PDB file of C-alpha atoms in Angstrom:
ATOM      1  CA  UNK I 387     -43.311-156.459 -48.203  1.00  0.00           C
ATOM      2  CA  UNK I 388     -41.686-154.515 -45.439  1.00  0.00           C
ATOM      3  CA  UNK I 389     -42.687-151.064 -46.637  1.00  0.00           C
ATOM      4  CA  UNK I 390     -44.853-149.164 -49.081  1.00  0.00           C
ATOM      5  CA  UNK I 391     -43.900-149.895 -52.663  1.00  0.00           C
ATOM      6  CA  UNK I 392     -44.703-147.868 -55.762  1.00  0.00           C
ATOM      7  CA  UNK I 393     -44.389-148.752 -59.404  1.00  0.00           C
ATOM      8  CA  UNK I 394     -43.037-147.635 -61.723  1.00  0.00           C
ATOM      9  CA  UNK I 395     -40.262-145.628 -60.094  1.00  0.00           C
ATOM     10  CA  UNK I 396     -40.055-143.432 -63.181  1.00  0.00           C
ATOM     11  CA  UNK I 397     -42.587-142.794 -65.909  1.00  0.00           C
ATOM     12  CA  UNK I 398     -42.027-140.658 -68.993  1.00  0.00           C
ATOM     13  CA  UNK I 399     -45.029-139.980 -71.173  1.00  0.00           C
ATOM     14  CA  UNK I 400     -46.174-137.583 -73.838  1.00  0.00           C
ATOM     15  CA  UNK I 401     -48.701-134.828 -73.390  1.00  0.00           C
ATOM     16  CA  UNK I 402     -52.215-136.144 -73.831  1.00  0.00           C
ATOM     17  CA  UNK I 403     -51.449-139.741 -72.884  1.00  0.00           C
ATOM     18  CA  UNK I 404     -53.034-141.766 -70.072  1.00  0.00           C
ATOM     19  CA  UNK I 405     -50.946-143.065 -67.159  1.00  0.00           C
ATOM     20  CA  UNK I 406     -51.490-145.336 -64.184  1.00  0.00           C
ATOM     21  CA  UNK I 407     -49.389-145.246 -61.039  1.00  0.00           C
ATOM     22  CA  UNK I 408     -49.549-148.132 -58.575  1.00  0.00           C
ATOM     23  CA  UNK I 409     -49.175-148.194 -54.802  1.00  0.00           C
ATOM     24  CA  UNK I 410     -48.840-151.310 -52.672  1.00  0.00           C
ATOM     25  CA  UNK I 411     -49.312-150.374 -48.982  1.00  0.00           C
ATOM     26  CA  UNK I 412     -47.985-152.080 -45.908  1.00  0.00           C
ATOM     27  CA  UNK I 413     -49.972-155.233 -45.218  1.00  0.00           C
ATOM     28  CA  UNK I 414     -52.806-154.611 -42.769  1.00  0.00           C
ATOM     29  CA  UNK I 415     -52.855-150.835 -43.203  1.00  0.00           C
ATOM     30  CA  UNK I 416     -56.416-149.726 -43.820  1.00  0.00           C
ATOM     31  CA  UNK I 417     -55.695-146.120 -44.750  1.00  0.00           C
ATOM     32  CA  UNK I 418     -53.901-145.143 -47.967  1.00  0.00           C
ATOM     33  CA  UNK I 419     -52.935-141.662 -49.125  1.00  0.00           C
ATOM     34  CA  UNK I 420     -51.727-140.078 -52.355  1.00  0.00           C
ATOM     35  CA  UNK I 421     -49.655-136.903 -52.389  1.00  0.00           C
ATOM     36  CA  UNK I 422     -47.964-134.971 -55.190  1.00  0.00           C
ATOM     37  CA  UNK I 423     -44.599-133.272 -54.762  1.00  0.00           C
ATOM     38  CA  UNK I 424     -43.564-130.686 -57.324  1.00  0.00           C
ATOM     39  CA  UNK I 425     -39.981-129.514 -57.609  1.00  0.00           C
ATOM     40  CA  UNK I 426     -38.977-127.380 -54.662  1.00  0.00           C
ATOM     41  CA  UNK I 427     -42.266-127.887 -52.836  1.00  0.00           C
ATOM     42  CA  UNK I 428     -43.553-130.009 -50.015  1.00  0.00           C
ATOM     43  CA  UNK I 429     -45.931-132.867 -50.730  1.00  0.00           C
ATOM     44  CA  UNK I 430     -49.530-131.833 -51.425  1.00  0.00           C
ATOM     45  CA  UNK I 431     -52.451-134.024 -50.506  1.00  0.00           C
ATOM     46  CA  UNK I 432     -54.508-135.547 -53.312  1.00  0.00           C
ATOM     47  CA  UNK I 433     -56.792-138.243 -51.900  1.00  0.00           C
ATOM     48  CA  UNK I 434     -57.097-140.759 -49.119  1.00  0.00           C
ATOM     49  CA  UNK I 435     -58.864-144.090 -48.776  1.00  0.00           C
ATOM     50  CA  UNK I 436     -60.168-145.773 -45.676  1.00  0.00           C
ATOM     51  CA  UNK I 437     -60.627-149.334 -46.876  1.00  0.00           C
ATOM     52  CA  UNK I 438     -62.041-149.374 -50.384  1.00  0.00           C
ATOM     53  CA  UNK I 439     -63.748-146.003 -50.299  1.00  0.00           C
ATOM     54  CA  UNK I 440     -62.300-142.574 -50.963  1.00  0.00           C
ATOM     55  CA  UNK I 441     -62.856-140.766 -47.667  1.00  0.00           C
ATOM     56  CA  UNK I 442     -61.447-137.444 -48.875  1.00  0.00           C
ATOM     57  CA  UNK I 443     -60.673-136.568 -52.501  1.00  0.00           C
ATOM     58  CA  UNK I 444     -60.582-132.819 -52.001  1.00  0.00           C
ATOM     59  CA  UNK I 445     -56.988-132.554 -53.201  1.00  0.00           C
ATOM     60  CA  UNK I 446     -57.524-133.960 -56.678  1.00  0.00           C
ATOM     61  CA  UNK I 447     -56.802-130.994 -58.967  1.00  0.00           C
ATOM     62  CA  UNK I 448     -59.415-131.749 -61.625  1.00  0.00           C
ATOM     63  CA  UNK I 449     -61.454-134.541 -63.194  1.00  0.00           C
ATOM     64  CA  UNK I 450     -58.481-135.853 -65.159  1.00  0.00           C
ATOM     65  CA  UNK I 451     -57.265-137.414 -61.913  1.00  0.00           C
ATOM     66  CA  UNK I 452     -58.917-140.488 -60.459  1.00  0.00           C
ATOM     67  CA  UNK I 453     -57.858-143.147 -57.955  1.00  0.00           C
ATOM     68  CA  UNK I 454     -59.211-146.543 -57.000  1.00  0.00           C
ATOM     69  CA  UNK I 455     -58.609-149.128 -54.312  1.00  0.00           C
ATOM     70  CA  UNK I 456     -61.030-151.914 -55.252  1.00  0.00           C
ATOM     71  CA  UNK I 457     -59.991-154.528 -52.687  1.00  0.00           C
ATOM     72  CA  UNK I 458     -58.825-152.261 -49.910  1.00  0.00           C
ATOM     73  CA  UNK I 459     -55.155-152.942 -50.519  1.00  0.00           C
ATOM     74  CA  UNK I 460     -53.394-151.891 -53.738  1.00  0.00           C
ATOM     75  CA  UNK I 461     -54.352-148.512 -55.144  1.00  0.00           C
ATOM     76  CA  UNK I 462     -53.978-147.059 -58.620  1.00  0.00           C
ATOM     77  CA  UNK I 463     -53.803-143.354 -59.404  1.00  0.00           C
ATOM     78  CA  UNK I 464     -55.008-142.677 -62.934  1.00  0.00           C
ATOM     79  CA  UNK I 465     -54.302-139.531 -64.911  1.00  0.00           C
ATOM     80  CA  UNK I 466     -56.052-138.892 -68.213  1.00  0.00           C
ATOM     81  CA  UNK I 467     -54.928-136.522 -70.965  1.00  0.00           C
ATOM     82  CA  UNK I 468     -51.686-135.724 -69.161  1.00  0.00           C
ATOM     83  CA  UNK I 469     -50.338-132.182 -69.239  1.00  0.00           C
ATOM     84  CA  UNK I 470     -46.799-130.911 -68.721  1.00  0.00           C
ATOM     85  CA  UNK I 471     -47.922-129.413 -65.430  1.00  0.00           C
ATOM     86  CA  UNK I 472     -48.663-132.913 -64.127  1.00  0.00           C
ATOM     87  CA  UNK I 473     -44.911-133.610 -63.994  1.00  0.00           C
ATOM     88  CA  UNK I 474     -44.045-134.290 -60.352  1.00  0.00           C
ATOM     89  CA  UNK I 475     -43.217-137.039 -57.893  1.00  0.00           C
ATOM     90  CA  UNK I 476     -46.335-138.880 -56.805  1.00  0.00           C
ATOM     91  CA  UNK I 477     -46.053-140.236 -53.276  1.00  0.00           C
ATOM     92  CA  UNK I 478     -48.145-142.908 -51.638  1.00  0.00           C
ATOM     93  CA  UNK I 479     -48.413-143.473 -47.896  1.00  0.00           C
ATOM     94  CA  UNK I 480     -50.292-145.867 -45.669  1.00  0.00           C
ATOM     95  CA  UNK I 481     -51.228-146.037 -41.999  1.00  0.00           C
ATOM     96  CA  UNK I 482     -52.952-148.519 -39.728  1.00  0.00           C
ATOM     97  CA  UNK I 483     -55.926-146.216 -39.316  1.00  0.00           C
ATOM     98  CA  UNK I 484     -56.677-142.810 -40.812  1.00  0.00           C
ATOM     99  CA  UNK I 485     -57.356-141.232 -37.442  1.00  0.00           C
ATOM    100  CA  UNK I 486     -54.153-142.286 -35.787  1.00  0.00           C
ATOM    101  CA  UNK I 487     -50.810-143.731 -36.502  1.00  0.00           C
ATOM    102  CA  UNK I 488     -47.825-142.674 -38.508  1.00  0.00           C
ATOM    103  CA  UNK I 489     -48.085-142.392 -42.263  1.00  0.00           C
ATOM    104  CA  UNK I 490     -45.389-144.521 -43.908  1.00  0.00           C
ATOM    105  CA  UNK I 491     -44.308-143.231 -47.299  1.00  0.00           C
ATOM    106  CA  UNK I 492     -43.197-145.075 -50.388  1.00  0.00           C
ATOM    107  CA  UNK I 493     -40.268-143.932 -52.555  1.00  0.00           C
ATOM    108  CA  UNK I 494     -42.554-142.251 -55.073  1.00  0.00           C
ATOM    109  CA  UNK I 495     -43.107-142.355 -58.813  1.00  0.00           C
ATOM    110  CA  UNK I 496     -41.420-139.601 -60.801  1.00  0.00           C
ATOM    111  CA  UNK I 497     -43.764-138.650 -63.647  1.00  0.00           C
ATOM    112  CA  UNK I 498     -42.406-136.614 -66.539  1.00  0.00           C
ATOM    113  CA  UNK I 499     -44.800-135.364 -69.197  1.00  0.00           C
ATOM    114  CA  UNK I 500     -43.021-134.237 -72.359  1.00  0.00           C
TER     115      UNK I 500
ATOM    116  CA  UNK Z 153     -57.813-124.641 -42.401  1.00  0.00           C
ATOM    117  CA  UNK Z 154     -54.329-125.730 -41.440  1.00  0.00           C
ATOM    118  CA  UNK Z 155     -51.011-124.540 -42.808  1.00  0.00           C
ATOM    119  CA  UNK Z 156     -47.286-124.748 -42.162  1.00  0.00           C
ATOM    120  CA  UNK Z 157     -44.597-122.149 -42.745  1.00  0.00           C
ATOM    121  CA  UNK Z 158     -40.944-123.066 -43.020  1.00  0.00           C
ATOM    122  CA  UNK Z 159     -38.948-119.887 -43.471  1.00  0.00           C
ATOM    123  CA  UNK Z 160     -35.943-120.093 -45.751  1.00  0.00           C
ATOM    124  CA  UNK Z 161     -35.240-122.900 -48.177  1.00  0.00           C
ATOM    125  CA  UNK Z 162     -31.662-123.716 -47.234  1.00  0.00           C
ATOM    126  CA  UNK Z 163     -29.658-123.932 -44.016  1.00  0.00           C
ATOM    127  CA  UNK Z 164     -25.934-124.624 -43.908  1.00  0.00           C
ATOM    128  CA  UNK Z 165     -24.066-125.560 -40.728  1.00  0.00           C
ATOM    129  CA  UNK Z 166     -20.632-126.866 -39.883  1.00  0.00           C
ATOM    130  CA  UNK Z 167     -20.201-130.423 -38.685  1.00  0.00           C
ATOM    131  CA  UNK Z 168     -20.612-130.429 -34.899  1.00  0.00           C
ATOM    132  CA  UNK Z 169     -22.650-127.213 -34.844  1.00  0.00           C
ATOM    133  CA  UNK Z 170     -26.210-126.791 -33.607  1.00  0.00           C
ATOM    134  CA  UNK Z 171     -28.965-127.492 -36.099  1.00  0.00           C
ATOM    135  CA  UNK Z 172     -32.114-125.343 -35.851  1.00  0.00           C
ATOM    136  CA  UNK Z 173     -34.854-125.689 -38.452  1.00  0.00           C
ATOM    137  CA  UNK Z 174     -37.895-123.491 -37.916  1.00  0.00           C
ATOM    138  CA  UNK Z 175     -41.539-124.419 -38.349  1.00  0.00           C
ATOM    139  CA  UNK Z 176     -44.639-122.379 -37.578  1.00  0.00           C
ATOM    140  CA  UNK Z 177     -48.140-123.692 -37.998  1.00  0.00           C
ATOM    141  CA  UNK Z 178     -51.659-122.397 -38.252  1.00  0.00           C
ATOM    142  CA  UNK Z 179     -54.572-124.447 -37.026  1.00  0.00           C
ATOM    143  CA  UNK Z 180     -58.007-123.693 -35.633  1.00  0.00           C
ATOM    144  CA  UNK Z 181     -57.959-126.819 -33.449  1.00  0.00           C
ATOM    145  CA  UNK Z 182     -55.193-128.538 -31.453  1.00  0.00           C
ATOM    146  CA  UNK Z 183     -52.785-129.941 -34.008  1.00  0.00           C
ATOM    147  CA  UNK Z 184     -50.685-133.013 -34.442  1.00  0.00           C
ATOM    148  CA  UNK Z 185     -47.254-131.983 -35.714  1.00  0.00           C
ATOM    149  CA  UNK Z 186     -44.595-133.948 -37.535  1.00  0.00           C
ATOM    150  CA  UNK Z 187     -41.091-133.613 -38.887  1.00  0.00           C
ATOM    151  CA  UNK Z 188     -40.120-135.788 -41.841  1.00  0.00           C
ATOM    152  CA  UNK Z 189     -36.699-136.170 -43.473  1.00  0.00           C
ATOM    153  CA  UNK Z 190     -36.117-136.979 -47.128  1.00  0.00           C
ATOM    154  CA  UNK Z 191     -32.721-138.234 -48.260  1.00  0.00           C
ATOM    155  CA  UNK Z 192     -31.889-138.022 -51.972  1.00  0.00           C
ATOM    156  CA  UNK Z 193     -33.892-140.483 -54.056  1.00  0.00           C
ATOM    157  CA  UNK Z 194     -35.626-141.886 -50.982  1.00  0.00           C
ATOM    158  CA  UNK Z 195     -39.095-141.645 -49.478  1.00  0.00           C
ATOM    159  CA  UNK Z 196     -40.091-139.509 -46.523  1.00  0.00           C
ATOM    160  CA  UNK Z 197     -39.090-140.863 -43.130  1.00  0.00           C
ATOM    161  CA  UNK Z 198     -40.674-139.765 -39.871  1.00  0.00           C
ATOM    162  CA  UNK Z 199     -38.215-138.083 -37.498  1.00  0.00           C
ATOM    163  CA  UNK Z 200     -40.636-137.283 -34.679  1.00  0.00           C
ATOM    164  CA  UNK Z 201     -44.221-136.343 -33.908  1.00  0.00           C
ATOM    165  CA  UNK Z 202     -46.190-134.305 -31.381  1.00  0.00           C
ATOM    166  CA  UNK Z 203     -49.592-135.713 -30.456  1.00  0.00           C
ATOM    167  CA  UNK Z 204     -50.586-133.627 -27.408  1.00  0.00           C
ATOM    168  CA  UNK Z 205     -48.522-135.479 -24.827  1.00  0.00           C
ATOM    169  CA  UNK Z 206     -45.144-134.064 -23.783  1.00  0.00           C
ATOM    170  CA  UNK Z 207     -44.301-130.748 -25.450  1.00  0.00           C
ATOM    171  CA  UNK Z 208     -40.638-131.704 -25.877  1.00  0.00           C
ATOM    172  CA  UNK Z 209     -40.479-134.563 -28.329  1.00  0.00           C
ATOM    173  CA  UNK Z 210     -37.412-136.689 -28.973  1.00  0.00           C
ATOM    174  CA  UNK Z 211     -36.966-138.412 -32.293  1.00  0.00           C
ATOM    175  CA  UNK Z 212     -34.523-140.539 -34.176  1.00  0.00           C
ATOM    176  CA  UNK Z 213     -30.908-139.646 -34.963  1.00  0.00           C
ATOM    177  CA  UNK Z 214     -30.622-137.238 -32.016  1.00  0.00           C
ATOM    178  CA  UNK Z 215     -33.254-134.767 -33.215  1.00  0.00           C
ATOM    179  CA  UNK Z 216     -35.834-133.183 -30.961  1.00  0.00           C
ATOM    180  CA  UNK Z 217     -38.559-130.565 -31.269  1.00  0.00           C
ATOM    181  CA  UNK Z 218     -40.535-128.465 -28.816  1.00  0.00           C
ATOM    182  CA  UNK Z 219     -44.204-127.610 -29.237  1.00  0.00           C
ATOM    183  CA  UNK Z 220     -44.867-124.010 -28.181  1.00  0.00           C
ATOM    184  CA  UNK Z 221     -48.542-123.186 -28.408  1.00  0.00           C
ATOM    185  CA  UNK Z 222     -48.072-119.498 -27.577  1.00  0.00           C
ATOM    186  CA  UNK Z 223     -45.683-119.139 -30.509  1.00  0.00           C
ATOM    187  CA  UNK Z 224     -47.462-121.658 -32.782  1.00  0.00           C
ATOM    188  CA  UNK Z 225     -44.044-123.172 -33.377  1.00  0.00           C
ATOM    189  CA  UNK Z 226     -42.498-126.622 -33.593  1.00  0.00           C
ATOM    190  CA  UNK Z 227     -38.823-125.994 -34.301  1.00  0.00           C
ATOM    191  CA  UNK Z 228     -36.475-128.927 -34.917  1.00  0.00           C
ATOM    192  CA  UNK Z 229     -33.072-129.027 -33.231  1.00  0.00           C
ATOM    193  CA  UNK Z 230     -30.024-131.234 -32.947  1.00  0.00           C
ATOM    194  CA  UNK Z 231     -27.084-130.299 -30.699  1.00  0.00           C
ATOM    195  CA  UNK Z 232     -24.337-131.489 -33.030  1.00  0.00           C
ATOM    196  CA  UNK Z 233     -24.674-131.895 -36.798  1.00  0.00           C
ATOM    197  CA  UNK Z 234     -23.254-134.902 -38.630  1.00  0.00           C
ATOM    198  CA  UNK Z 235     -22.467-135.077 -42.319  1.00  0.00           C
ATOM    199  CA  UNK Z 236     -25.139-137.765 -42.618  1.00  0.00           C
ATOM    200  CA  UNK Z 237     -27.802-135.225 -41.558  1.00  0.00           C
ATOM    201  CA  UNK Z 238     -27.623-133.512 -44.947  1.00  0.00           C
ATOM    202  CA  UNK Z 239     -31.107-133.932 -46.400  1.00  0.00           C
ATOM    203  CA  UNK Z 240     -34.397-132.129 -46.905  1.00  0.00           C
ATOM    204  CA  UNK Z 241     -36.619-131.651 -43.865  1.00  0.00           C
ATOM    205  CA  UNK Z 242     -40.376-131.153 -43.925  1.00  0.00           C
ATOM    206  CA  UNK Z 243     -42.657-129.990 -41.160  1.00  0.00           C
ATOM    207  CA  UNK Z 244     -46.284-131.151 -41.384  1.00  0.00           C
ATOM    208  CA  UNK Z 245     -49.539-130.615 -39.491  1.00  0.00           C
ATOM    209  CA  UNK Z 246     -52.627-132.762 -39.120  1.00  0.00           C
ATOM    210  CA  UNK Z 247     -55.807-131.865 -37.266  1.00  0.00           C
ATOM    211  CA  UNK Z 248     -58.242-134.258 -35.648  1.00  0.00           C
ATOM    212  CA  UNK Z 249     -60.458-136.292 -37.925  1.00  0.00           C
ATOM    213  CA  UNK Z 250     -59.027-134.589 -40.979  1.00  0.00           C
ATOM    214  CA  UNK Z 251     -56.396-137.175 -41.656  1.00  0.00           C
ATOM    215  CA  UNK Z 252     -54.419-135.530 -44.410  1.00  0.00           C
ATOM    216  CA  UNK Z 253     -51.006-134.085 -43.705  1.00  0.00           C
ATOM    217  CA  UNK Z 254     -50.329-130.499 -44.753  1.00  0.00           C
ATOM    218  CA  UNK Z 255     -46.629-129.973 -45.409  1.00  0.00           C
ATOM    219  CA  UNK Z 256     -44.385-126.949 -45.462  1.00  0.00           C
ATOM    220  CA  UNK Z 257     -42.170-126.279 -48.457  1.00  0.00           C
ATOM    221  CA  UNK Z 258     -39.199-127.973 -46.845  1.00  0.00           C
ATOM    222  CA  UNK Z 259     -35.709-126.892 -45.837  1.00  0.00           C
ATOM    223  CA  UNK Z 260     -32.521-128.305 -47.319  1.00  0.00           C
ATOM    224  CA  UNK Z 261     -29.858-128.852 -44.674  1.00  0.00           C
ATOM    225  CA  UNK Z 262     -26.210-128.844 -45.778  1.00  0.00           C
ATOM    226  CA  UNK Z 263     -23.419-129.857 -43.408  1.00  0.00           C
ATOM    227  CA  UNK Z 264     -19.919-128.487 -44.048  1.00  0.00           C
ATOM    228  CA  UNK Z 265     -16.878-130.516 -42.981  1.00  0.00           C
TER     229      UNK Z 265
END
């Protein structure tokens, strides 16, 4: 595709449930990033991948959050035992290389935990 | 550690007036600086970036920003606002090998007819 795509665009779940959010980066981009944007705030870094490996996961808030990128392309952000405080827009971005190049953002997944 | 401060959450200007959105950063090493725009229900779009070349950076849609090291600032300007400029604007900083972007809280720009 032409840009970064994220699915679903909206996800409503109940407290305690498990959710998966998918990101499909721009073809050929080796670096992939996840950010979380809460209402009225700027995006906050969660994790980034260079290829298949997580190069920096320092932004993951706790062990309920986990992300994978098994083939170095599509990535899945997984949230276990969701809490109401997890409600936010989850943004994915990709770039040609982590050390240089613009980060291109997807439209985000709006997660609502009831 | 790196950080970005965007003072104020909302700026309102008249169509045709100067747009000035302020951004100050904190970084222990020379930074890369970015301005992103977010239109309603859309993803972030890069307006412009500073990567240690020219201190005056020109971006898309007539926006520009000037890197001032002495003031640790990277303010965004546009000489004449259009209605289509109404959106949320984010300043972000990135330092060296640390590839994550650190964003400010954002400023909502409204343009009055």
